[in-house]
């Protein structure tokens, strides 16, 4: 609770808080003074002296403690604590974007580090952070497709959903590019944004689905949606360690990749096709798309403050009042 309060609290005069350092110094001087004021009389035995410690003598330091508390609260009030609210206003027209991820088994190939899908997630997250003001959604597909996040300006939620993506999420193997593209189009077909785009990331090996890639491409053209396709991976062979009855063995493994379909989808919808053979290339591709699709957005950020010094001031005055009352009544000293 204290950490949360500090995160949202600001002080108009933070330098005033340095006065709090005087409180332990005052307490030290007071304790030293009390020691000096104690009377000493050397005697051989204290058995004949009755115990004289009472509740009043036990609570004798109470007025001083109350004065220190009053001083502390008044110093904090003088520093003017206030709740800080950061607000952002966007003016203009943004772009509606759907990130469409292939999460089929082939996306776990390790020609990227640590694999194709994890590299794609990291680069896509960086892309989202560079698109303030745009609405972004996420769809995923393997043999079936699913909307993981509708288009929204809540980029924190988008980033959280990207981190949840993993191969096998849909528990269906295969790669139905047409179905993934159709689901993405469905998220954008009623959009009023000046520009609507889909970034389709896959290895491009289509094994069919309920919607063919040709039909999905025609749907994108009908709704004026540009599709940027990213072919991730290559058709090269890599060494892969597999378990056999004779122990682990290194075998040659042919990576799957088919860019022809992705080039066709991008060309017909007015987008562009890119090929990424490693993580650096993938990062450059997203940077290129970021430059191609510019938002007409003006973002204004300002801070709003709500004063919170009054409770501190009231508590400080209450402690001071109680201290004065006790000092001149219960703990009054007579000459």
Coordinates of C-alpha atoms in Angstrom, one line a residue:
X1 CA 0.0 0.0 0.0
X2 CA 2.8 2.4 0.9
X3 CA 4.6 1.6 -2.4
X4 CA 1.5 2.3 -4.4
X5 CA 0.9 5.6 -2.6
X6 CA 4.5 6.7 -3.3
X7 CA 4.1 5.9 -7.0
X8 CA 1.2 8.2 -7.4
X9 CA 2.2 11.0 -4.9
X10 CA 4.1 14.1 -5.8
X11 CA 5.3 16.9 -3.6
X12 CA 5.1 20.6 -4.7
X13 CA 8.1 21.5 -2.4
X14 CA 10.1 18.3 -1.9
X15 CA 13.0 20.1 -0.4
X16 CA 10.9 20.9 2.7
X17 CA 11.0 17.2 3.5
X18 CA 14.7 17.7 4.5
X19 CA 13.4 19.3 7.7
X20 CA 12.4 15.8 8.8
X21 CA 16.0 15.2 9.5
X22 CA 15.8 17.6 12.4
X23 CA 13.4 15.2 14.3
X24 CA 15.9 12.5 15.2
X25 CA 18.3 15.3 16.2
X26 CA 15.7 16.9 18.5
X27 CA 14.9 13.5 20.0
X28 CA 18.6 13.0 20.7
X29 CA 19.1 16.4 22.4
X30 CA 15.9 15.8 24.5
X31 CA 17.1 12.4 25.7
X32 CA 20.5 13.8 26.6
X33 CA 18.9 16.6 28.5
X34 CA 16.7 14.3 30.5
X35 CA 19.6 12.2 31.6
X36 CA 21.4 15.3 32.9
X37 CA 18.3 16.5 34.8
X38 CA 18.0 13.3 36.8
X39 CA 19.1 13.8 40.4
X40 CA 21.6 11.3 41.9
X41 CA 22.1 10.4 45.5
X42 CA 24.5 7.6 46.4
X43 CA 23.1 5.2 49.1
X44 CA 24.1 1.7 50.3
X45 CA 20.7 0.1 49.7
X46 CA 17.3 0.8 48.1
X47 CA 15.3 -2.0 49.8
X48 CA 13.7 0.5 52.2
X49 CA 12.5 2.8 49.4
X50 CA 9.0 2.2 48.1
X51 CA 8.5 1.9 44.4
X52 CA 7.3 5.3 43.1
X53 CA 6.9 4.6 39.4
X54 CA 3.3 5.4 38.4
X55 CA 1.4 5.6 35.1
X56 CA 2.0 9.3 35.1
X57 CA 5.8 9.0 35.4
X58 CA 5.8 6.2 32.7
X59 CA 3.9 8.5 30.3
X60 CA 6.0 11.5 31.1
X61 CA 7.7 11.6 27.6
X62 CA 4.2 11.5 25.9
X63 CA 3.9 15.3 25.3
X64 CA 7.3 15.4 23.7
X65 CA 6.5 12.4 21.4
X66 CA 3.2 14.1 20.4
X67 CA 5.1 17.3 19.6
X68 CA 7.5 15.4 17.4
X69 CA 4.6 13.7 15.6
X70 CA 2.9 17.1 15.2
X71 CA 6.2 18.6 13.8
X72 CA 6.6 15.6 11.3
X73 CA 3.0 15.9 10.0
X74 CA 3.2 19.7 9.7
X75 CA 6.5 19.4 7.7
X76 CA 4.9 16.9 5.3
X77 CA 1.8 19.2 4.9
X78 CA 4.2 22.1 4.2
X79 CA 5.8 20.1 1.4
X80 CA 2.3 19.9 -0.2
X81 CA 1.7 16.2 -1.0
X82 CA -0.6 15.7 -4.0
X83 CA -1.8 12.9 -6.2
X84 CA -0.4 13.0 -9.7
X85 CA -2.4 11.9 -12.7
X86 CA -0.8 11.8 -16.1
X87 CA -3.3 12.2 -18.9
X88 CA -2.8 11.7 -22.6
X89 CA -4.9 13.2 -25.3
X90 CA -4.7 12.1 -28.9
X91 CA -5.9 14.2 -31.8
X92 CA -6.1 13.1 -35.4
X93 CA -6.6 9.8 -37.2
X94 CA -4.7 6.7 -36.4
X95 CA -4.3 3.3 -38.1
X96 CA -6.1 0.1 -37.1
X97 CA -3.6 -2.8 -37.1
X98 CA -4.0 -6.5 -36.6
X99 CA -1.0 -8.6 -35.9
X100 CA -1.7 -12.1 -37.3
X101 CA 0.7 -14.8 -35.9
X102 CA 1.2 -18.3 -37.2
X103 CA 1.6 -20.5 -34.1
X104 CA 1.8 -23.9 -35.9
X105 CA 4.5 -26.4 -35.1
X106 CA 6.8 -25.2 -37.9
X107 CA 7.1 -21.8 -36.1
X108 CA 9.2 -23.6 -33.4
X109 CA 12.1 -24.2 -35.9
X110 CA 15.4 -22.9 -34.4
X111 CA 16.8 -21.1 -37.4
X112 CA 16.0 -18.1 -35.2
X113 CA 17.1 -17.7 -31.6
X114 CA 15.5 -19.2 -29.5
X115 CA 13.0 -20.0 -32.3
X116 CA 10.9 -18.4 -34.9
X117 CA 7.8 -17.7 -32.8
X118 CA 9.7 -16.2 -29.8
X119 CA 11.8 -14.0 -32.0
X120 CA 8.6 -12.8 -33.7
X121 CA 6.9 -12.0 -30.4
X122 CA 9.8 -9.9 -29.2
X123 CA 10.1 -7.8 -32.4
X124 CA 6.3 -7.4 -32.5
X125 CA 6.3 -6.1 -29.0
X126 CA 8.8 -3.4 -29.9
X127 CA 6.6 -2.5 -32.9
X128 CA 3.5 -2.0 -30.7
X129 CA 5.5 0.4 -28.4
X130 CA 6.3 2.5 -31.4
X131 CA 2.7 3.0 -32.5
X132 CA 1.1 5.3 -29.9
X133 CA -2.4 6.4 -30.9
X134 CA -3.1 3.4 -33.2
X135 CA -5.5 0.6 -32.4
X136 CA -3.9 -2.8 -32.4
X137 CA -5.3 -6.3 -32.2
X138 CA -3.9 -9.8 -32.3
X139 CA -5.1 -13.0 -34.0
X140 CA -3.4 -16.3 -34.0
X141 CA -3.8 -19.4 -36.2
X142 CA -2.7 -22.9 -36.8
X143 CA -5.3 -25.3 -38.3
X144 CA -7.9 -23.0 -36.8
X145 CA -7.8 -19.3 -36.0
X146 CA -8.7 -17.2 -32.9
X147 CA -8.9 -13.5 -31.9
X148 CA -6.5 -13.2 -29.0
X149 CA -7.1 -9.4 -28.5
X150 CA -9.6 -7.1 -30.4
X151 CA -8.3 -3.9 -31.8
X152 CA -7.7 -1.5 -28.9
X153 CA -5.6 1.5 -27.8
X154 CA -4.8 -0.3 -24.6
X155 CA -1.2 -1.3 -25.6
X156 CA -0.4 -2.7 -22.2
X157 CA -3.1 -5.4 -22.8
X158 CA -1.8 -6.0 -26.3
X159 CA 1.7 -6.5 -25.0
X160 CA 0.5 -8.9 -22.3
X161 CA -1.4 -11.0 -24.8
X162 CA 1.6 -11.2 -27.1
X163 CA 3.6 -12.7 -24.3
X164 CA 0.9 -15.4 -23.8
X165 CA 1.3 -16.6 -27.4
X166 CA 2.9 -20.0 -27.7
X167 CA 2.9 -22.9 -30.1
X168 CA 0.1 -25.4 -29.3
X169 CA -2.1 -22.6 -27.8
X170 CA -4.9 -23.7 -30.1
X171 CA -4.2 -27.5 -29.7
X172 CA -4.6 -28.0 -33.4
X173 CA -1.7 -28.7 -35.7
X174 CA -1.5 -27.4 -39.3
X175 CA -1.2 -24.0 -41.0
X176 CA -4.5 -22.5 -42.3
X177 CA -3.3 -19.1 -43.6
X178 CA -6.7 -18.3 -45.1
X179 CA -8.5 -18.8 -41.8
X180 CA -6.0 -16.7 -40.0
X181 CA -6.3 -13.9 -42.5
X182 CA -10.1 -14.1 -42.6
X183 CA -10.3 -13.8 -38.8
X184 CA -8.0 -10.7 -38.9
X185 CA -10.2 -9.1 -41.6
X186 CA -13.3 -9.7 -39.5
X187 CA -11.7 -7.6 -36.8
X188 CA -11.2 -4.7 -39.2
X189 CA -14.2 -4.8 -41.6
X190 CA -16.3 -2.3 -39.7
X191 CA -13.4 0.0 -38.8
X192 CA -13.7 3.7 -39.5
X193 CA -9.9 4.3 -39.4
X194 CA -8.3 6.1 -42.4
X195 CA -6.1 3.1 -42.9
X196 CA -6.5 -0.6 -42.0
X197 CA -3.6 -3.0 -42.2
X198 CA -2.8 -6.6 -41.3
X199 CA 0.7 -7.9 -40.6
X200 CA 0.6 -11.6 -41.4
X201 CA 3.6 -13.5 -40.1
X202 CA 4.1 -17.1 -41.1
X203 CA 6.4 -19.6 -42.7
X204 CA 4.1 -19.6 -45.6
X205 CA 3.4 -23.3 -45.8
X206 CA -0.4 -23.6 -46.1
X207 CA -2.2 -26.9 -45.4
X208 CA -5.7 -25.7 -45.9
X209 CA -8.5 -24.6 -43.7
X210 CA -12.2 -23.5 -43.6
X211 CA -11.3 -20.4 -45.7
X212 CA -8.9 -20.6 -48.6
X213 CA -6.2 -17.9 -48.9
X214 CA -7.7 -16.8 -52.2
X215 CA -11.1 -16.1 -50.7
X216 CA -9.5 -14.3 -47.7
X217 CA -7.4 -12.2 -50.1
X218 CA -10.6 -11.1 -51.9
X219 CA -12.2 -10.2 -48.6
X220 CA -9.3 -8.0 -47.7
X221 CA -9.5 -6.2 -51.1
X222 CA -13.3 -5.7 -50.6
X223 CA -12.8 -4.0 -47.3
X224 CA -9.8 -1.9 -48.3
X225 CA -7.4 -3.7 -46.0
X226 CA -3.7 -3.8 -46.9
X227 CA -1.9 -7.0 -45.9
X228 CA 1.9 -6.9 -45.2
X229 CA 3.1 -10.4 -45.3
X230 CA 6.3 -11.6 -43.6
X231 CA 7.8 -14.9 -44.5
X232 CA 9.8 -16.0 -41.5
X233 CA 12.6 -18.6 -42.0
X234 CA 14.2 -20.1 -45.1
X235 CA 14.3 -23.3 -47.1
X236 CA 17.9 -24.2 -46.0
X237 CA 18.9 -27.4 -44.1
X238 CA 20.0 -27.2 -40.5
X239 CA 21.5 -29.8 -38.1
X240 CA 19.1 -31.1 -35.5
X241 CA 19.8 -33.4 -32.6
X242 CA 17.2 -36.2 -32.4
X243 CA 16.7 -39.1 -29.9
X244 CA 17.1 -42.5 -31.5
X245 CA 17.2 -46.1 -30.0
X246 CA 21.0 -45.7 -30.3
X247 CA 21.1 -42.4 -28.4
X248 CA 21.1 -38.8 -29.6
X249 CA 22.2 -38.3 -33.2
X250 CA 22.6 -35.2 -35.4
X251 CA 20.5 -35.3 -38.6
X252 CA 19.9 -32.9 -41.4
X253 CA 16.5 -31.2 -41.3
X254 CA 14.9 -29.4 -44.2
X255 CA 13.2 -26.2 -43.1
X256 CA 9.8 -25.5 -44.6
X257 CA 9.2 -22.2 -46.4
X258 CA 7.0 -21.1 -49.3
X259 CA 7.0 -17.4 -50.1
X260 CA 4.9 -17.6 -53.3
X261 CA 1.5 -17.5 -51.5
X262 CA 2.6 -14.6 -49.3
X263 CA 3.8 -12.5 -52.2
X264 CA 0.5 -13.0 -54.0
X265 CA -1.5 -11.9 -50.9
X266 CA 0.6 -8.8 -50.4
X267 CA 0.5 -7.8 -54.1
X268 CA -3.2 -8.2 -54.5
X269 CA -4.1 -6.1 -51.3
X270 CA -1.6 -3.3 -51.9
X271 CA 0.7 -4.3 -49.2
X272 CA 4.3 -5.6 -49.4
X273 CA 6.0 -8.9 -48.9
X274 CA 9.1 -9.3 -46.7
X275 CA 11.4 -12.2 -46.0
X276 CA 13.2 -12.5 -42.6
X277 CA 15.9 -15.1 -42.3
X278 CA 17.1 -13.9 -38.9
X279 CA 16.0 -11.8 -36.0
X280 CA 17.8 -8.6 -37.2
X281 CA 16.1 -8.9 -40.6
X282 CA 12.8 -9.2 -38.9
X283 CA 13.4 -6.1 -36.8
X284 CA 14.3 -4.1 -39.9
X285 CA 11.1 -5.4 -41.6
X286 CA 8.9 -4.1 -38.8
X287 CA 10.8 -0.8 -38.9
X288 CA 10.1 -0.5 -42.6
X289 CA 6.4 -1.1 -42.0
X290 CA 6.5 1.5 -39.3
X291 CA 7.8 4.0 -41.8
X292 CA 5.4 3.0 -44.5
X293 CA 2.3 3.4 -42.3
X294 CA 2.3 6.8 -40.8
X295 CA -0.4 7.9 -38.3
X296 CA -1.8 11.4 -38.4
X297 CA -1.7 11.6 -34.6
X298 CA -0.8 14.4 -32.2
X299 CA -0.3 13.2 -28.7
X300 CA -0.5 15.7 -25.8
X301 CA 0.5 14.6 -22.3
X302 CA -0.1 16.7 -19.2
X303 CA -0.2 16.2 -15.5
X304 CA -3.1 16.9 -13.2
X305 CA -2.7 17.2 -9.5
X306 CA -5.1 16.8 -6.6
X307 CA -3.9 18.4 -3.3
X308 CA -3.6 16.0 -0.4
X309 CA -1.9 18.2 2.3
X310 CA -5.1 18.8 4.3
X311 CA -5.2 15.5 6.2
X312 CA -1.5 15.9 7.2
X313 CA -2.2 19.4 8.4
X314 CA -5.2 18.4 10.4
X315 CA -3.4 15.5 12.1
X316 CA -0.4 17.7 12.8
X317 CA -2.7 20.3 14.5
X318 CA -4.5 17.6 16.5
X319 CA -1.2 16.2 17.8
X320 CA -0.1 19.7 18.7
X321 CA -3.4 20.5 20.5
X322 CA -3.3 17.3 22.5
X323 CA 0.3 17.9 23.5
X324 CA -0.5 21.4 24.7
X325 CA -3.5 20.2 26.7
X326 CA -1.6 17.4 28.4
X327 CA 1.4 19.6 29.1
X328 CA -0.7 22.2 30.9
X329 CA -3.0 19.7 32.7
X330 CA -1.9 16.1 33.5
X331 CA 1.8 16.8 33.1
X332 CA 1.8 20.4 34.4
X333 CA 4.9 21.2 36.5
X334 CA 4.6 23.4 39.6
X335 CA 7.5 25.6 40.7

